[in-house]
Coordinates of C-alpha atoms and ligand atoms in Angstrom, one line a residue:
M1 CA 6.8 -25.0 6.7
T2 CA 8.5 -22.9 4.0
N3 CA 9.7 -19.5 5.1
P4 CA 7.8 -16.4 3.8
Y5 CA 10.5 -15.6 1.2
E6 CA 10.3 -19.1 -0.4
L7 CA 6.5 -18.9 -0.3
A8 CA 6.6 -15.6 -2.2
Q9 CA 9.0 -17.1 -4.7
L10 CA 6.6 -20.0 -5.2
A11 CA 3.6 -17.6 -5.6
A12 CA 5.7 -15.5 -8.1
N13 CA 6.4 -18.5 -10.3
E14 CA 2.7 -19.4 -10.2
L15 CA 1.8 -15.9 -11.1
R16 CA 4.3 -15.8 -14.0
N17 CA 3.0 -19.1 -15.3
I18 CA -0.7 -18.1 -15.2
S19 CA -0.4 -14.5 -16.4
G20 CA 2.2 -15.2 -19.1
V21 CA 4.1 -12.1 -17.8
D22 CA 7.8 -13.0 -17.4
S23 CA 8.7 -10.1 -15.2
Y24 CA 6.9 -7.1 -13.8
D25 CA 8.3 -3.6 -13.5
V26 CA 5.8 -2.0 -11.2
A27 CA 3.2 -3.3 -8.7
V28 CA 0.4 -1.1 -7.5
V29 CA -1.4 -2.1 -4.3
L30 CA -4.9 -0.7 -4.5
G31 CA -6.5 0.8 -1.4
S32 CA -10.2 1.7 -1.1
G33 CA -11.4 3.9 -3.8
W34 CA -8.3 3.3 -5.9
K35 CA -9.5 0.1 -7.5
E36 CA -12.5 1.9 -9.1
G37 CA -10.1 4.5 -10.4
A38 CA -7.6 2.0 -11.8
V39 CA -9.9 0.9 -14.6
A40 CA -8.8 4.1 -16.3
L41 CA -5.3 2.5 -16.8
G42 CA -6.7 0.2 -19.6
V43 CA -7.9 -3.2 -20.2
P44 CA -5.8 -5.9 -18.3
S45 CA -4.3 -8.6 -20.4
N46 CA -4.9 -11.0 -17.6
V47 CA -6.9 -11.2 -14.3
I48 CA -6.0 -13.8 -11.7
P49 CA -7.9 -14.5 -8.5
S50 CA -5.2 -14.2 -5.8
A51 CA -6.8 -17.1 -4.0
S52 CA -5.3 -19.3 -6.8
L53 CA -1.7 -18.3 -5.7
S54 CA 0.2 -19.9 -2.8
G55 CA 0.1 -18.0 0.5
F56 CA -2.5 -15.4 -0.4
V57 CA -5.2 -15.0 2.2
A58 CA -8.7 -13.9 1.2
P59 CA -9.9 -10.4 2.3
T60 CA -12.8 -10.5 4.8
V61 CA -14.5 -7.5 3.3
A62 CA -17.8 -8.7 1.9
G63 CA -18.0 -9.2 -1.8
H64 CA -14.3 -8.4 -2.4
S65 CA -12.1 -11.2 -3.5
G66 CA -8.5 -10.4 -4.2
Q67 CA -7.2 -10.2 -7.8
I68 CA -4.0 -9.5 -9.6
L69 CA -4.5 -7.6 -12.9
S70 CA -1.7 -7.5 -15.4
L71 CA -1.5 -4.7 -17.9
D72 CA 0.9 -2.6 -19.9
V73 CA 1.1 1.1 -19.1
A74 CA 3.4 3.1 -21.4
G75 CA 5.6 0.1 -22.0
L76 CA 5.8 -0.8 -18.3
K77 CA 4.6 -4.3 -17.1
V78 CA 2.3 -3.3 -14.3
A79 CA 0.5 -5.5 -11.7
L80 CA -2.5 -4.1 -9.9
V81 CA -3.1 -5.9 -6.6
S82 CA -6.6 -5.5 -5.3
G83 CA -8.0 -7.0 -2.2
R84 CA -5.3 -6.0 0.3
V85 CA -5.4 -7.7 3.6
H86 CA -4.8 -6.1 7.0
L87 CA -3.6 -7.0 10.5
Y88 CA -7.1 -6.1 11.9
E89 CA -8.5 -9.0 9.9
G90 CA -6.5 -11.4 12.1
N91 CA -3.6 -11.8 9.6
S92 CA 0.1 -11.9 10.5
A93 CA 2.5 -9.3 9.3
D94 CA 3.9 -11.9 6.9
Q95 CA 0.5 -12.5 5.4
V96 CA -0.1 -8.8 5.1
V97 CA 3.1 -8.3 3.1
H98 CA 2.9 -11.5 1.0
P99 CA 1.5 -9.8 -2.1
V100 CA 4.3 -7.2 -2.1
R101 CA 7.0 -9.9 -1.5
T102 CA 5.4 -12.0 -4.4
L103 CA 5.4 -9.1 -6.9
I104 CA 9.0 -8.3 -6.0
A105 CA 9.9 -11.9 -6.5
A106 CA 8.1 -11.6 -9.9
G107 CA 10.5 -8.8 -10.9
A108 CA 8.8 -5.6 -9.7
R109 CA 11.5 -3.0 -8.6
T110 CA 8.9 -0.3 -7.9
I111 CA 6.1 -0.7 -5.4
V112 CA 3.3 1.8 -5.3
L113 CA 1.2 1.6 -2.1
T114 CA -2.1 3.4 -2.3
N115 CA -4.6 3.7 0.6
A116 CA -7.5 5.7 1.9
C117 CA -6.8 7.4 5.2
G118 CA -7.9 10.0 7.8
G119 CA -6.5 13.5 7.4
L120 CA -5.2 15.6 10.3
D121 CA -4.6 18.8 8.3
P122 CA -7.9 20.8 8.3
T123 CA -6.7 22.5 5.0
I124 CA -6.5 19.2 3.1
S125 CA -10.1 18.2 2.7
P126 CA -11.4 14.7 1.9
G127 CA -10.9 13.8 -1.7
H128 CA -7.4 15.0 -1.9
V129 CA -4.4 12.8 -2.6
V130 CA -1.2 13.2 -0.5
V131 CA 2.2 11.8 -1.3
I132 CA 3.6 9.9 1.7
R133 CA 7.0 11.4 2.7
D134 CA 7.6 9.2 5.7
H135 CA 5.7 7.0 8.2
L136 CA 5.3 6.2 11.9
N137 CA 4.7 2.5 12.4
F138 CA 2.3 2.1 15.3
T139 CA 1.3 -1.5 14.6
A140 CA 3.8 -2.7 17.2
T141 CA 5.0 -5.3 14.7
S142 CA 7.2 -5.7 11.7
P143 CA 7.3 -8.1 8.7
L144 CA 10.9 -8.8 9.7
E145 CA 10.0 -10.2 13.1
G146 CA 10.8 -13.9 13.6
P147 CA 13.7 -16.0 12.2
P148 CA 16.3 -14.1 10.2
P149 CA 15.7 -13.9 6.4
P150 CA 17.4 -16.8 4.6
E151 CA 20.8 -16.7 2.9
G152 CA 20.8 -14.3 0.0
Y153 CA 18.2 -11.8 1.4
G154 CA 19.1 -8.6 3.1
S155 CA 19.7 -8.1 6.8
R156 CA 16.5 -7.8 8.9
F157 CA 18.1 -4.6 10.4
V158 CA 17.1 -2.7 7.4
D159 CA 17.8 1.0 7.0
L160 CA 14.5 2.9 6.6
T161 CA 16.1 6.3 5.8
D162 CA 14.5 7.3 2.5
L163 CA 11.9 4.5 2.9
Y164 CA 9.6 6.5 0.6
S165 CA 11.9 7.2 -2.3
A166 CA 12.9 10.8 -2.8
R167 CA 13.4 10.0 -6.5
L168 CA 9.9 8.7 -7.0
R169 CA 8.4 11.5 -5.0
A170 CA 10.2 14.0 -7.2
A171 CA 9.0 12.1 -10.3
V172 CA 5.4 12.4 -9.1
H173 CA 5.7 16.1 -8.4
G174 CA 7.2 16.5 -11.9
A175 CA 4.2 14.8 -13.5
V176 CA 1.4 16.3 -11.3
A177 CA 1.6 19.8 -9.8
G178 CA 0.1 20.7 -6.5
L179 CA 0.2 17.5 -4.5
N180 CA 1.0 17.8 -0.8
E181 CA 3.3 15.5 1.1
G182 CA 2.6 14.0 4.5
V183 CA 3.6 11.7 7.3
Y184 CA 1.4 8.6 7.5
L185 CA 0.9 7.0 10.9
G186 CA -0.2 3.3 10.7
F187 CA -2.4 2.1 13.5
R188 CA -3.7 -1.5 13.8
G189 CA -7.4 -0.5 13.9
P190 CA -10.0 -1.5 13.0
H191 CA -11.6 1.1 15.2
Y192 CA -11.0 4.7 14.2
E193 CA -9.1 6.8 16.7
T194 CA -10.2 8.9 19.7
P195 CA -9.7 12.7 19.4
A196 CA -7.0 12.3 22.0
E197 CA -5.2 9.7 19.9
I198 CA -5.3 12.0 16.9
E199 CA -3.9 14.9 19.1
M200 CA -1.1 12.4 20.0
A201 CA -0.5 11.5 16.4
R202 CA -0.3 15.2 15.5
A203 CA 2.2 15.9 18.3
M204 CA 4.3 13.1 16.9
G205 CA 4.4 14.6 13.4
A206 CA 1.6 12.7 11.7
T207 CA -0.6 14.3 9.1
L208 CA -2.3 11.1 7.9
V209 CA -3.7 8.1 9.8
G210 CA -4.6 4.7 8.5
M211 CA -4.4 0.9 9.0
S212 CA -2.3 -0.3 6.1
T213 CA 0.8 0.5 4.1
V214 CA 3.6 0.7 6.8
L215 CA 4.3 -3.0 6.9
E216 CA 4.2 -3.4 3.1
A217 CA 6.6 -0.4 2.8
I218 CA 9.1 -2.0 5.2
A219 CA 8.9 -5.4 3.4
A220 CA 9.4 -3.8 0.0
R221 CA 12.4 -1.8 1.2
H222 CA 13.9 -4.8 2.8
L223 CA 13.8 -6.5 -0.6
G224 CA 15.5 -3.5 -2.3
A225 CA 12.4 -2.2 -4.1
E226 CA 11.7 1.5 -4.4
V227 CA 8.5 2.6 -2.6
L228 CA 6.0 5.2 -3.5
G229 CA 3.0 5.9 -1.1
L230 CA -0.2 7.7 -2.1
S231 CA -3.0 8.4 0.3
L232 CA -6.5 9.5 -0.5
V233 CA -7.8 11.5 2.4
S234 CA -11.2 10.0 2.8
N235 CA -12.3 11.7 6.0
Y236 CA -11.0 14.2 8.6
A237 CA -9.5 12.3 11.5
A238 CA -11.4 12.2 14.7
G239 CA -11.8 15.6 16.3
V240 CA -10.4 17.5 13.3
A241 CA -13.8 18.5 12.0
S242 CA -17.0 18.7 14.0
G243 CA -19.2 15.6 14.0
P244 CA -18.6 11.9 14.1
L245 CA -16.7 9.7 11.5
N246 CA -18.9 7.6 9.3
H247 CA -17.9 4.6 7.3
A248 CA -20.5 5.3 4.6
E249 CA -19.1 8.8 4.1
V250 CA -15.6 7.3 3.7
L251 CA -16.9 5.0 1.0
E252 CA -18.7 7.9 -0.7
T253 CA -15.5 9.9 -0.8
G254 CA -13.7 7.0 -2.5
Q255 CA -16.5 6.7 -5.1
A256 CA -16.5 10.4 -5.8
A257 CA -12.7 10.4 -6.2
A258 CA -12.4 7.4 -8.4
T259 CA -12.1 9.3 -11.7
S260 CA -9.4 11.6 -10.4
L261 CA -7.5 8.7 -8.9
G262 CA -7.5 7.0 -12.2
A263 CA -6.3 10.1 -14.0
L264 CA -3.6 10.5 -11.3
L265 CA -2.3 6.9 -11.8
T266 CA -2.3 7.4 -15.5
Q267 CA -0.1 10.5 -15.2
I268 CA 2.2 9.0 -12.6
L269 CA 3.0 5.4 -13.7
P270 CA 4.8 6.4 -16.9
V271 CA 7.3 8.5 -15.0
L272 CA 8.3 6.0 -12.4
Ligands
8IG1 I1 -10.6 5.7 5.0 O1 -9.6 8.2 10.3 C1 -9.7 5.8 6.8 N1 -8.9 4.9 7.3 N2 -6.8 4.8 11.5 N3 -8.2 6.5 10.9 C2 -7.6 5.3 10.5 N4 -7.8 4.7 9.4 C3 -8.6 5.3 8.5 C4 -9.2 6.5 8.7 C5 -9.1 7.1 10.0 N5 -10.0 6.8 7.7

């Protein structure tokens, strides 16, 4: 068994060979809704099924296989990673962060993590994008659990002060006016929360809740990359608005937001 870092190195070499891209600058992990928006970034020079790369596990969402799209945005070599996988699909933390480790091994120094999430602030309605300022990891795991990272990699006792880069957040606000910042709480899911759990999350300082992002952010920081997190509020979290949560509504919000998400990425990527 190779360790997860060697596995990422192997996948990165495969990716470079197949895509013809020597080194990436930025990797964008696309959450629900964001993939549809990302087509606005232009025509990819290359699209690779992630199943063809070592260590990548297939998403269990029907009809969605993972892909890595390579494209140039304002002179930056960008990789778009679609088909994110989650803990709730039965994956290990190492499997969840493998795409991020692979893109960093392929040169990316900036990791943009996008997601769809539930919102706790009644004044930020579904369809709005929030910049992640910090997170609360409620997955009860870490991609750094297990044997220590091999020689040449940073200590597993990684400092998460400034996990979500202040420099990148400032760059985003400089490019796009009026975006709120929030604290993202990552649960394991796949169930949505009870209203009591959302009240707990609020008391602990969360403004956004979701089931992704936190492990990838930790893994990226550990490897020295700069992390930007962008959340599309897709629904009010349980108990915030009257009425039940509904997965179809969540998907609808994503569809409706696609155009604005694409415009947002187009404005943001060149300033990172
Ligand atoms: I979209 O309300 C989306 N993802 N945990 N709670 C959690 N994840 C989510 C939610 C939500 N909405």
